[in-house]
Amino acid sequence: MAIDPNTENIISLTEAAQSLPRRRAGKKPHLSCLYRWSTTGCRGVVLETIQVGGTRCTSKEALARFFRRLTDPAQHGPTHPETPRQHDHRRQREIAAAERHLDEEGL
């Protein structure tokens, strides 16, 4: 489900991080944690976000959906299918370059 800016309470990822309960050692989740949730996700569940000008935002409702899916993934399933991550592609290029180098050296 996509965020509907007309009906949902839009908040920046900074505001979202500040609104979450404290976690380990009494610290709030770091802003980078929310960015990670919105890109690579957590256990196959990705936090829905929208871009508002130069600011990445989510909504209170999207956070609730995200946590609900994390709590019961069997019922809700991942929001996005698993896709190869960027670093996987980079690793494949590095492997191909190493294999070419070995071939050039006759090994």
Coordinates of N, CA and C in Angstrom, one line a residue:
M1 N 0.8 -1.2 0.0 CA 0.0 0.0 0.0 C 0.9 1.2 0.0
A2 N 0.6 2.2 -0.8 CA 1.4 3.4 -0.9 C 0.8 4.5 0.1
I3 N 1.7 5.4 0.5 CA 1.2 6.5 1.4 C 0.4 7.4 0.6
D4 N -0.8 7.8 1.2 CA -1.7 8.7 0.6 C -1.5 10.1 1.3
P5 N -0.9 11.1 0.8 CA -0.6 12.3 1.5 C -1.9 13.1 1.8
N6 N -3.0 12.7 1.1 CA -4.2 13.4 1.4 C -5.0 12.9 2.7
T7 N -4.7 11.7 3.0 CA -5.4 11.1 4.2 C -4.5 10.7 5.3
E8 N -3.2 10.6 5.1 CA -2.3 10.1 6.2 C -1.5 11.3 6.7
N9 N -1.0 11.1 8.0 CA -0.2 12.1 8.7 C 1.2 12.0 8.3
I10 N 1.7 12.9 7.4 CA 3.0 12.8 6.8 C 4.0 13.4 7.9
I11 N 5.1 12.7 8.1 CA 6.2 13.2 9.0 C 7.5 12.8 8.3
S12 N 8.5 13.7 8.6 CA 9.9 13.4 8.0 C 10.4 12.2 8.8
L13 N 11.5 11.6 8.2 CA 12.1 10.4 8.8 C 12.8 10.9 10.1
T14 N 13.2 12.1 10.2 CA 13.8 12.6 11.5 C 12.7 12.7 12.5
E15 N 11.5 13.2 12.2 CA 10.4 13.2 13.2 C 10.0 11.8 13.5
A16 N 10.0 10.9 12.6 CA 9.6 9.5 12.8 C 10.6 8.9 13.8
A17 N 11.9 9.1 13.6 CA 12.9 8.6 14.6 C 12.7 9.1 16.0
Q18 N 12.3 10.4 16.1 CA 12.1 11.0 17.4 C 10.8 10.5 18.1
S19 N 9.9 10.1 17.3 CA 8.6 9.7 17.8 C 8.6 8.2 18.3
L20 N 9.6 7.5 17.9 CA 9.6 6.0 18.3 C 10.1 5.8 19.7
P21 N 9.6 4.7 20.3 CA 10.0 4.5 21.7 C 11.5 4.2 21.8
R22 N 12.1 4.3 23.0 CA 13.5 4.0 23.2 C 13.7 2.6 23.1
R23 N 14.9 2.2 22.6 CA 15.3 0.8 22.4 C 16.5 0.5 23.3
R24 N 17.4 -0.2 22.8 CA 18.6 -0.7 23.6 C 19.3 0.5 24.3
A25 N 19.7 0.3 25.5 CA 20.4 1.3 26.3 C 19.6 2.6 26.4
G26 N 18.3 2.5 26.2 CA 17.5 3.7 26.4 C 17.6 4.7 25.3
K27 N 18.2 4.3 24.1 CA 18.4 5.2 23.0 C 17.2 5.1 22.0
K28 N 16.9 6.2 21.4 CA 15.9 6.2 20.3 C 16.6 5.7 19.0
P29 N 15.8 5.1 18.1 CA 16.4 4.6 16.8 C 17.1 5.8 16.1
H30 N 18.3 5.5 15.5 CA 19.0 6.6 14.8 C 18.3 6.8 13.4
L31 N 18.4 8.0 12.9 CA 17.9 8.4 11.6 C 18.3 7.4 10.5
S32 N 19.5 6.9 10.6 CA 20.0 6.0 9.6 C 19.3 4.7 9.6
C33 N 18.8 4.3 10.8 CA 18.0 3.1 10.9 C 16.7 3.2 10.1
L34 N 16.0 4.4 10.1 CA 14.8 4.6 9.3 C 15.1 4.6 7.9
Y35 N 16.2 5.2 7.5 CA 16.6 5.1 6.1 C 16.9 3.7 5.6
R36 N 17.5 2.9 6.4 CA 17.7 1.5 6.1 C 16.4 0.8 6.0
W37 N 15.5 1.0 6.9 CA 14.1 0.4 6.9 C 13.4 0.8 5.6
S38 N 13.7 2.0 5.1 CA 13.0 2.4 3.9 C 13.6 2.0 2.6
T39 N 14.9 1.5 2.6 CA 15.5 1.1 1.4 C 15.7 -0.5 1.4
T40 N 16.4 -1.0 2.3 CA 16.6 -2.5 2.3 C 15.6 -3.2 3.2
G41 N 15.0 -2.5 4.1 CA 13.9 -3.1 4.9 C 14.5 -3.9 6.1
C42 N 13.6 -4.5 6.7 CA 14.0 -5.4 7.9 C 13.2 -6.7 7.8
R43 N 13.9 -7.8 7.7 CA 13.3 -9.1 7.5 C 12.3 -9.1 6.4
G44 N 12.7 -8.5 5.3 CA 11.8 -8.5 4.1 C 10.7 -7.5 4.1
V45 N 10.6 -6.7 5.1 CA 9.5 -5.7 5.2 C 10.2 -4.3 5.0
V46 N 9.6 -3.5 4.1 CA 10.2 -2.2 3.8 C 9.2 -1.1 4.2
L47 N 9.8 -0.1 4.9 CA 9.0 1.0 5.3 C 8.6 1.9 4.1
E48 N 7.3 2.2 4.0 CA 6.9 3.0 2.9 C 7.3 4.5 3.1
T49 N 7.8 5.1 2.1 CA 8.2 6.5 2.2 C 7.8 7.2 0.9
I50 N 7.7 8.6 1.0 CA 7.5 9.4 -0.2 C 8.6 10.5 -0.1
Q51 N 8.8 11.1 -1.2 CA 9.8 12.3 -1.3 C 8.9 13.5 -1.3
V52 N 9.1 14.4 -0.4 CA 8.5 15.7 -0.3 C 9.5 16.8 -0.5
G53 N 9.7 17.3 -1.7 CA 10.8 18.2 -2.0 C 12.1 17.4 -1.9
G54 N 12.9 18.0 -1.0 CA 14.2 17.3 -0.7 C 14.2 16.5 0.5
T55 N 13.0 16.2 1.1 CA 12.9 15.5 2.3 C 12.2 14.1 2.2
R56 N 12.9 13.1 2.6 CA 12.3 11.8 2.6 C 11.3 11.7 3.8
C57 N 10.1 11.3 3.5 CA 9.0 11.3 4.6 C 8.3 9.9 4.6
T58 N 7.7 9.7 5.7 CA 6.8 8.5 5.9 C 5.5 9.1 6.5
S59 N 4.7 8.2 7.0 CA 3.5 8.6 7.7 C 3.4 7.8 9.0
K60 N 2.6 8.3 9.9 CA 2.4 7.6 11.1 C 1.7 6.2 10.8
E61 N 0.8 6.3 9.8 CA 0.1 5.1 9.4 C 1.0 4.1 8.8
A62 N 2.0 4.6 8.0 CA 2.9 3.7 7.3 C 3.8 3.0 8.4
L63 N 4.2 3.8 9.4 CA 5.0 3.2 10.5 C 4.2 2.1 11.2
A64 N 2.9 2.3 11.4 CA 2.0 1.3 12.0 C 2.0 0.0 11.1
R65 N 1.8 0.2 9.8 CA 1.7 -0.9 8.9 C 3.1 -1.7 8.9
F66 N 4.2 -0.9 8.9 CA 5.5 -1.6 9.0 C 5.7 -2.4 10.2
F67 N 5.3 -1.9 11.4 CA 5.5 -2.6 12.6 C 4.5 -3.8 12.7
R68 N 3.3 -3.6 12.1 CA 2.4 -4.7 12.1 C 2.9 -5.9 11.2
R69 N 3.5 -5.5 10.1 CA 4.0 -6.6 9.2 C 5.2 -7.3 9.9
L70 N 6.0 -6.5 10.6 CA 7.2 -7.1 11.3 C 6.7 -8.1 12.4
T71 N 5.6 -7.7 13.0 CA 5.1 -8.4 14.2 C 4.5 -9.8 13.7
D72 N 3.8 -9.7 12.5 CA 3.2 -11.0 12.0 C 3.4 -11.1 10.5
P73 N 4.7 -11.4 10.1 CA 5.0 -11.5 8.7 C 4.2 -12.6 8.0
A74 N 3.8 -13.6 8.7 CA 3.1 -14.7 8.0 C 1.7 -14.2 7.5
Q75 N 1.1 -13.3 8.2 CA -0.2 -12.8 7.8 C -0.1 -11.7 6.8
H76 N 0.9 -10.8 6.9 CA 1.0 -9.7 6.0 C 2.0 -9.8 4.9
G77 N 3.1 -10.6 5.1 CA 4.1 -10.8 4.1 C 5.0 -9.6 3.9
P78 N 6.0 -9.7 3.1 CA 6.9 -8.6 2.8 C 6.2 -7.6 1.9
T79 N 6.5 -6.3 2.0 CA 5.9 -5.3 1.2 C 6.5 -5.3 -0.2
H80 N 7.7 -5.7 -0.3 CA 8.4 -5.7 -1.6 C 9.1 -7.1 -1.8
P81 N 9.1 -7.7 -3.0 CA 9.8 -8.9 -3.1 C 11.3 -8.7 -2.9
E82 N 11.9 -9.8 -2.5 CA 13.4 -9.7 -2.3 C 14.1 -9.4 -3.6
T83 N 14.9 -8.4 -3.7 CA 15.6 -8.1 -4.9 C 17.1 -8.1 -4.6
P84 N 18.0 -8.4 -5.6 CA 19.4 -8.3 -5.3 C 19.8 -6.9 -4.9
R85 N 20.6 -6.7 -3.9 CA 21.0 -5.4 -3.4 C 22.1 -4.9 -4.2
Q86 N 22.3 -3.6 -4.1 CA 23.4 -2.9 -4.9 C 24.7 -3.5 -4.7
H87 N 25.0 -3.8 -3.4 CA 26.3 -4.4 -3.1 C 26.5 -5.8 -3.7
D88 N 25.4 -6.5 -3.9 CA 25.5 -7.8 -4.6 C 26.0 -7.6 -6.0
H89 N 25.5 -6.6 -6.7 CA 25.9 -6.3 -8.1 C 27.3 -5.9 -8.1
R90 N 27.7 -5.1 -7.2 CA 29.1 -4.7 -7.1 C 30.0 -5.9 -6.9
R91 N 29.6 -6.8 -6.0 CA 30.4 -8.0 -5.7 C 30.6 -8.8 -7.0
Q92 N 29.5 -9.0 -7.7 CA 29.5 -9.8 -9.0 C 30.5 -9.1 -10.0
R93 N 30.5 -7.8 -10.1 CA 31.5 -7.1 -11.0 C 32.9 -7.4 -10.5
E94 N 33.1 -7.3 -9.2 CA 34.5 -7.6 -8.7 C 34.9 -9.0 -9.0
I95 N 34.0 -10.0 -8.9 CA 34.3 -11.4 -9.2 C 34.7 -11.5 -10.6
A96 N 33.9 -10.9 -11.5 CA 34.1 -11.0 -12.9 C 35.5 -10.4 -13.3
A97 N 35.8 -9.3 -12.7 CA 37.1 -8.6 -13.0 C 38.2 -9.5 -12.5
A98 N 38.1 -10.1 -11.3 CA 39.2 -11.0 -10.8 C 39.3 -12.2 -11.7
E99 N 38.2 -12.8 -12.3 CA 38.3 -13.9 -13.2 C 39.0 -13.5 -14.5
R100 N 38.7 -12.3 -15.0 CA 39.4 -11.9 -16.2 C 40.9 -11.7 -16.0
H101 N 41.2 -11.1 -14.8 CA 42.6 -11.0 -14.5 C 43.3 -12.3 -14.4
L102 N 42.7 -13.3 -13.8 CA 43.3 -14.6 -13.7 C 43.5 -15.3 -15.1
D103 N 42.5 -15.1 -15.9 CA 42.5 -15.6 -17.3 C 43.7 -14.9 -18.1
E104 N 43.9 -13.6 -17.9 CA 45.0 -12.9 -18.5 C 46.3 -13.4 -18.1
E105 N 46.4 -13.8 -16.8 CA 47.7 -14.3 -16.2 C 47.9 -15.8 -16.5
G106 N 46.9 -16.4 -17.1 CA 47.0 -17.8 -17.4 C 46.8 -18.7 -16.3
L107 N 46.1 -18.3 -15.2 CA 45.9 -19.1 -14.1 C 44.5 -19.7 -14.0

